[in-house]
Coordinates of C-alpha atoms in Angstrom, one line a residue:
M1 CA 2.6 -41.8 -58.9
K2 CA 3.2 -42.5 -55.3
S3 CA 1.6 -40.3 -52.8
T4 CA 1.6 -40.5 -49.0
M5 CA -0.4 -37.0 -48.7
K6 CA -1.1 -36.0 -45.2
S7 CA -1.6 -32.4 -45.5
K8 CA -3.1 -30.1 -47.2
T9 CA 0.4 -28.6 -48.3
E10 CA 1.1 -32.0 -49.6
F11 CA -2.1 -32.3 -51.9
E12 CA -1.6 -28.5 -53.6
L13 CA 1.7 -30.1 -54.4
M14 CA 0.7 -33.3 -55.9
R15 CA -2.2 -31.3 -58.2
F16 CA 1.3 -29.4 -59.6
C17 CA 2.7 -32.1 -60.4
S18 CA 0.1 -34.0 -61.7
T19 CA 1.0 -32.7 -65.5
F20 CA 4.4 -34.3 -65.3
R21 CA 4.7 -37.9 -66.1
D22 CA 6.7 -40.1 -64.1
C23 CA 6.4 -37.7 -61.1
E24 CA 7.0 -39.1 -57.4
I25 CA 6.0 -37.4 -54.5
V26 CA 7.8 -38.7 -51.3
S27 CA 6.4 -36.7 -48.3
S28 CA 8.6 -34.5 -46.2
I29 CA 6.1 -33.0 -44.4
R30 CA 4.7 -34.5 -41.0
E31 CA 2.6 -33.5 -39.0
I32 CA 3.9 -33.5 -34.6
P33 CA 1.0 -33.0 -32.4
I34 CA 3.4 -32.6 -30.0
Q35 CA 5.0 -29.3 -31.5
T36 CA 1.2 -27.9 -32.1
R37 CA 0.4 -28.6 -28.3
L38 CA 3.6 -26.6 -27.3
F39 CA 2.5 -23.9 -29.9
S40 CA -0.7 -23.6 -28.0
T41 CA 0.5 -23.9 -24.5
T42 CA 3.2 -20.8 -25.4
Q43 CA 0.3 -19.2 -26.8
S44 CA -1.9 -19.5 -23.7
I45 CA 1.1 -18.7 -21.4
N46 CA 1.5 -15.2 -23.0
R47 CA -1.8 -14.5 -23.2
A48 CA -2.1 -15.2 -19.5
Y49 CA 1.0 -13.0 -18.9
E50 CA -0.6 -9.8 -21.0
T51 CA -3.9 -10.5 -19.5
T52 CA -3.5 -10.9 -15.5
R53 CA -1.4 -8.8 -13.5
L54 CA -0.2 -11.6 -11.6
Y55 CA 2.0 -14.1 -13.3
R56 CA 3.6 -17.3 -10.8
Y57 CA 5.7 -19.5 -11.7
I58 CA 8.5 -21.9 -9.8
F59 CA 11.1 -23.9 -11.5
Y60 CA 13.7 -26.3 -10.0
I61 CA 16.6 -27.3 -11.7
N62 CA 18.7 -30.2 -10.9
L63 CA 22.8 -29.6 -11.3
H64 CA 24.8 -32.3 -10.5
Q65 CA 22.4 -34.7 -8.5
T66 CA 24.0 -33.7 -5.7
N67 CA 23.4 -29.8 -6.1
Q68 CA 19.7 -28.4 -5.9
F69 CA 19.2 -24.9 -7.1
K70 CA 15.3 -23.6 -6.6
S71 CA 13.8 -20.8 -8.0
S72 CA 10.5 -19.3 -6.6
G73 CA 8.7 -16.3 -7.1
I74 CA 6.0 -14.2 -8.2
R75 CA 6.8 -12.2 -11.1
T76 CA 4.5 -9.2 -11.7
S77 CA 4.8 -6.2 -13.8
S78 CA 4.1 -4.1 -11.4
F79 CA 7.7 -4.3 -10.4
S80 CA 8.8 -2.8 -13.4
E81 CA 5.9 -1.2 -15.7
L82 CA 4.4 2.0 -14.5
K83 CA 0.5 1.9 -13.7
M84 CA -2.4 3.7 -13.7
R85 CA -5.6 3.3 -12.5
G86 CA -4.9 -0.1 -11.1
P87 CA -5.7 -2.4 -8.4
I88 CA -3.1 -0.5 -6.5
V89 CA -4.5 0.0 -3.1
D90 CA -7.7 -1.9 -1.4
E91 CA -10.9 0.2 -0.5
D92 CA -9.8 1.2 2.6
G93 CA -7.0 2.9 0.9
R94 CA -3.8 0.5 1.9
L95 CA -1.3 0.0 -0.5
R96 CA -1.4 -3.6 -1.9
I97 CA 2.1 -4.8 -0.9
L98 CA 4.3 -6.8 -3.4
P99 CA 6.4 -9.6 -2.6
G100 CA 10.0 -7.9 -1.1
E101 CA 8.2 -4.5 -0.8
Q102 CA 8.8 -2.3 2.3
Q103 CA 6.5 1.1 2.7
V104 CA 9.1 3.7 3.8
D105 CA 7.2 6.7 4.1
K106 CA 3.2 8.1 3.4
I107 CA 2.7 11.2 2.6
D108 CA -0.8 12.9 3.1
G109 CA -2.5 15.8 2.0
V110 CA -0.3 15.5 -1.8
W111 CA -2.3 17.2 -4.8
N112 CA -2.1 15.7 -8.5
L113 CA -1.4 18.7 -10.9
S114 CA -2.7 16.7 -13.9
S115 CA -6.0 19.0 -14.3
E116 CA -6.4 22.3 -13.7
Q117 CA -8.1 22.0 -10.3
G118 CA -5.9 19.3 -8.8
N119 CA -6.8 16.1 -7.2
L120 CA -6.0 15.6 -3.7
G121 CA -4.5 12.1 -2.8
V122 CA -1.7 10.1 -1.2
M123 CA 1.6 9.7 -1.7
I124 CA 3.7 6.5 -0.8
C125 CA 7.1 5.8 -1.2
T126 CA 8.4 2.3 -0.8
N127 CA 11.9 0.7 -1.9
L128 CA 10.6 -0.5 -5.2
R129 CA 7.9 2.2 -6.2
V130 CA 6.2 5.7 -5.6
V131 CA 2.5 5.5 -5.6
W132 CA -0.1 8.0 -5.4
F133 CA -4.0 8.0 -5.3
A134 CA -6.9 10.2 -4.9
T135 CA -8.6 10.8 -1.6
M136 CA -12.1 10.2 -2.9
S137 CA -11.4 7.5 -5.3
V138 CA -8.9 5.0 -4.7
G139 CA -9.5 4.3 -8.1
Y140 CA -7.7 6.8 -9.5
N141 CA -4.0 6.1 -9.0
V142 CA -0.3 5.8 -10.3
S143 CA 2.6 3.9 -9.5
I144 CA 5.9 4.4 -10.6
P145 CA 8.6 2.0 -10.2
Y146 CA 11.8 3.4 -9.5
M147 CA 13.6 1.2 -12.8
Q148 CA 10.9 3.8 -14.8
L149 CA 12.1 7.1 -12.8
A150 CA 14.1 9.2 -15.2
N151 CA 14.0 12.3 -12.8
C152 CA 12.7 13.5 -9.9
R153 CA 13.2 17.6 -9.2
V154 CA 11.7 20.5 -7.7
R155 CA 10.6 23.2 -10.0
D156 CA 8.2 26.5 -9.9
S157 CA 4.7 25.6 -11.5
K158 CA 1.7 27.8 -11.8
F159 CA 0.3 26.4 -8.5
G160 CA 3.8 27.5 -7.1
L161 CA 6.8 24.8 -6.1
A162 CA 6.1 21.1 -7.1
L163 CA 7.5 18.0 -7.1
V164 CA 8.1 16.7 -11.0
I165 CA 8.5 13.3 -11.6
D166 CA 9.8 12.5 -15.6
T167 CA 9.7 8.6 -16.4
T168 CA 11.5 6.9 -19.2
P169 CA 10.8 6.4 -22.6
Q170 CA 10.2 3.0 -22.5
S171 CA 7.0 4.0 -20.0
G172 CA 5.7 6.6 -22.0
E173 CA 7.9 9.8 -21.1
Y174 CA 5.4 11.1 -18.7
I175 CA 5.4 14.2 -16.7
L176 CA 3.6 14.0 -13.4
G177 CA 3.8 17.1 -11.2
F178 CA 2.3 16.7 -7.4
R179 CA 2.0 19.8 -4.5
I180 CA 3.3 19.3 -1.3
D181 CA 3.3 22.0 1.1
P182 CA 4.7 23.2 3.2
E183 CA 7.9 23.5 1.1
E184 CA 10.3 21.8 3.4
K185 CA 8.0 18.5 3.6
L186 CA 8.1 19.1 -0.8
K187 CA 11.8 19.2 -0.9
N188 CA 12.6 16.4 1.9
T189 CA 10.0 14.3 -0.3
C190 CA 12.0 14.7 -3.3
R191 CA 15.5 14.2 -1.7
S192 CA 13.9 10.6 -0.1
I193 CA 12.2 9.2 -3.6
N194 CA 15.5 10.3 -5.2
S195 CA 17.5 8.6 -2.2
L196 CA 15.1 5.6 -2.7
S197 CA 15.5 6.2 -6.6
K198 CA 19.6 5.3 -6.1
A199 CA 19.3 2.5 -3.8
A200 CA 17.0 0.6 -5.8
S201 CA 19.0 1.0 -8.9
L202 CA 21.9 -0.6 -7.2
K203 CA 20.3 -3.7 -5.9
P204 CA 17.5 -3.7 -8.8
F205 CA 14.5 -6.8 -7.5
F206 CA 12.3 -8.1 -9.7
G207 CA 10.1 -10.0 -7.3
I208 CA 12.6 -13.3 -7.5
S209 CA 13.6 -14.5 -4.7
V210 CA 16.4 -17.3 -4.9
S211 CA 17.6 -20.2 -2.2
R212 CA 20.0 -22.9 -3.0
K213 CA 20.3 -25.9 -1.1
L214 CA 23.2 -28.8 -1.1
L215 CA 22.0 -31.9 -0.8
V216 CA 24.6 -34.8 0.7
S217 CA 24.0 -38.3 0.9
H218 CA 25.9 -40.7 3.0
N219 CA 25.0 -44.8 3.3
S220 CA 20.9 -44.0 2.5
A221 CA 21.0 -41.0 5.0
S222 CA 20.0 -37.3 3.6
M223 CA 21.4 -34.1 5.0
R224 CA 20.3 -30.6 3.6
L225 CA 22.4 -27.5 4.2
D226 CA 20.8 -23.8 3.5
L227 CA 23.7 -21.9 1.3

């Protein structure tokens, strides 16, 4: 019997074939350390993405040796996922601005109607999302990216007229209610959110900035042109 056993699997195969005469085992399984390291690296990257709120990456692609395509950016789930009780604002109540984000409006005195008594807080509208946080505890907050906003409307509630935001099935289909006084301010806020949401859907932003540059070489001299 000829054996080039290199793994436990081959050992078990040898035991199985040992009852047969003239049985020849030829190893077809090889341990490849590179694949093992690649698998471990992939697992580590996935865990890092799942356990941290910010995932940074920079990648480069060279095209035809003369064209360079460079894409660099910051990827975070805050661009696409509904977040609750996260590090959305700092201790002073200032919004932590994401790359490419611009604050459009800030509304004070907004009541979150998720509880019987309601919670007084602040609503901030940006070009990417709607954020609300409690005045007394900034850790009690919610961030709603427009790509997860299914509907925004004004409707009656037991608290009177309220701003109601429905989220998509992918984000849990939440129904969030907010009280804003006076009524005119409430309706203006609703129109503003719908307008910002529509603009975001026409040109969504995922936190990736792209720049393309052309390298022109002539007689050992290089010139870079921004496209």
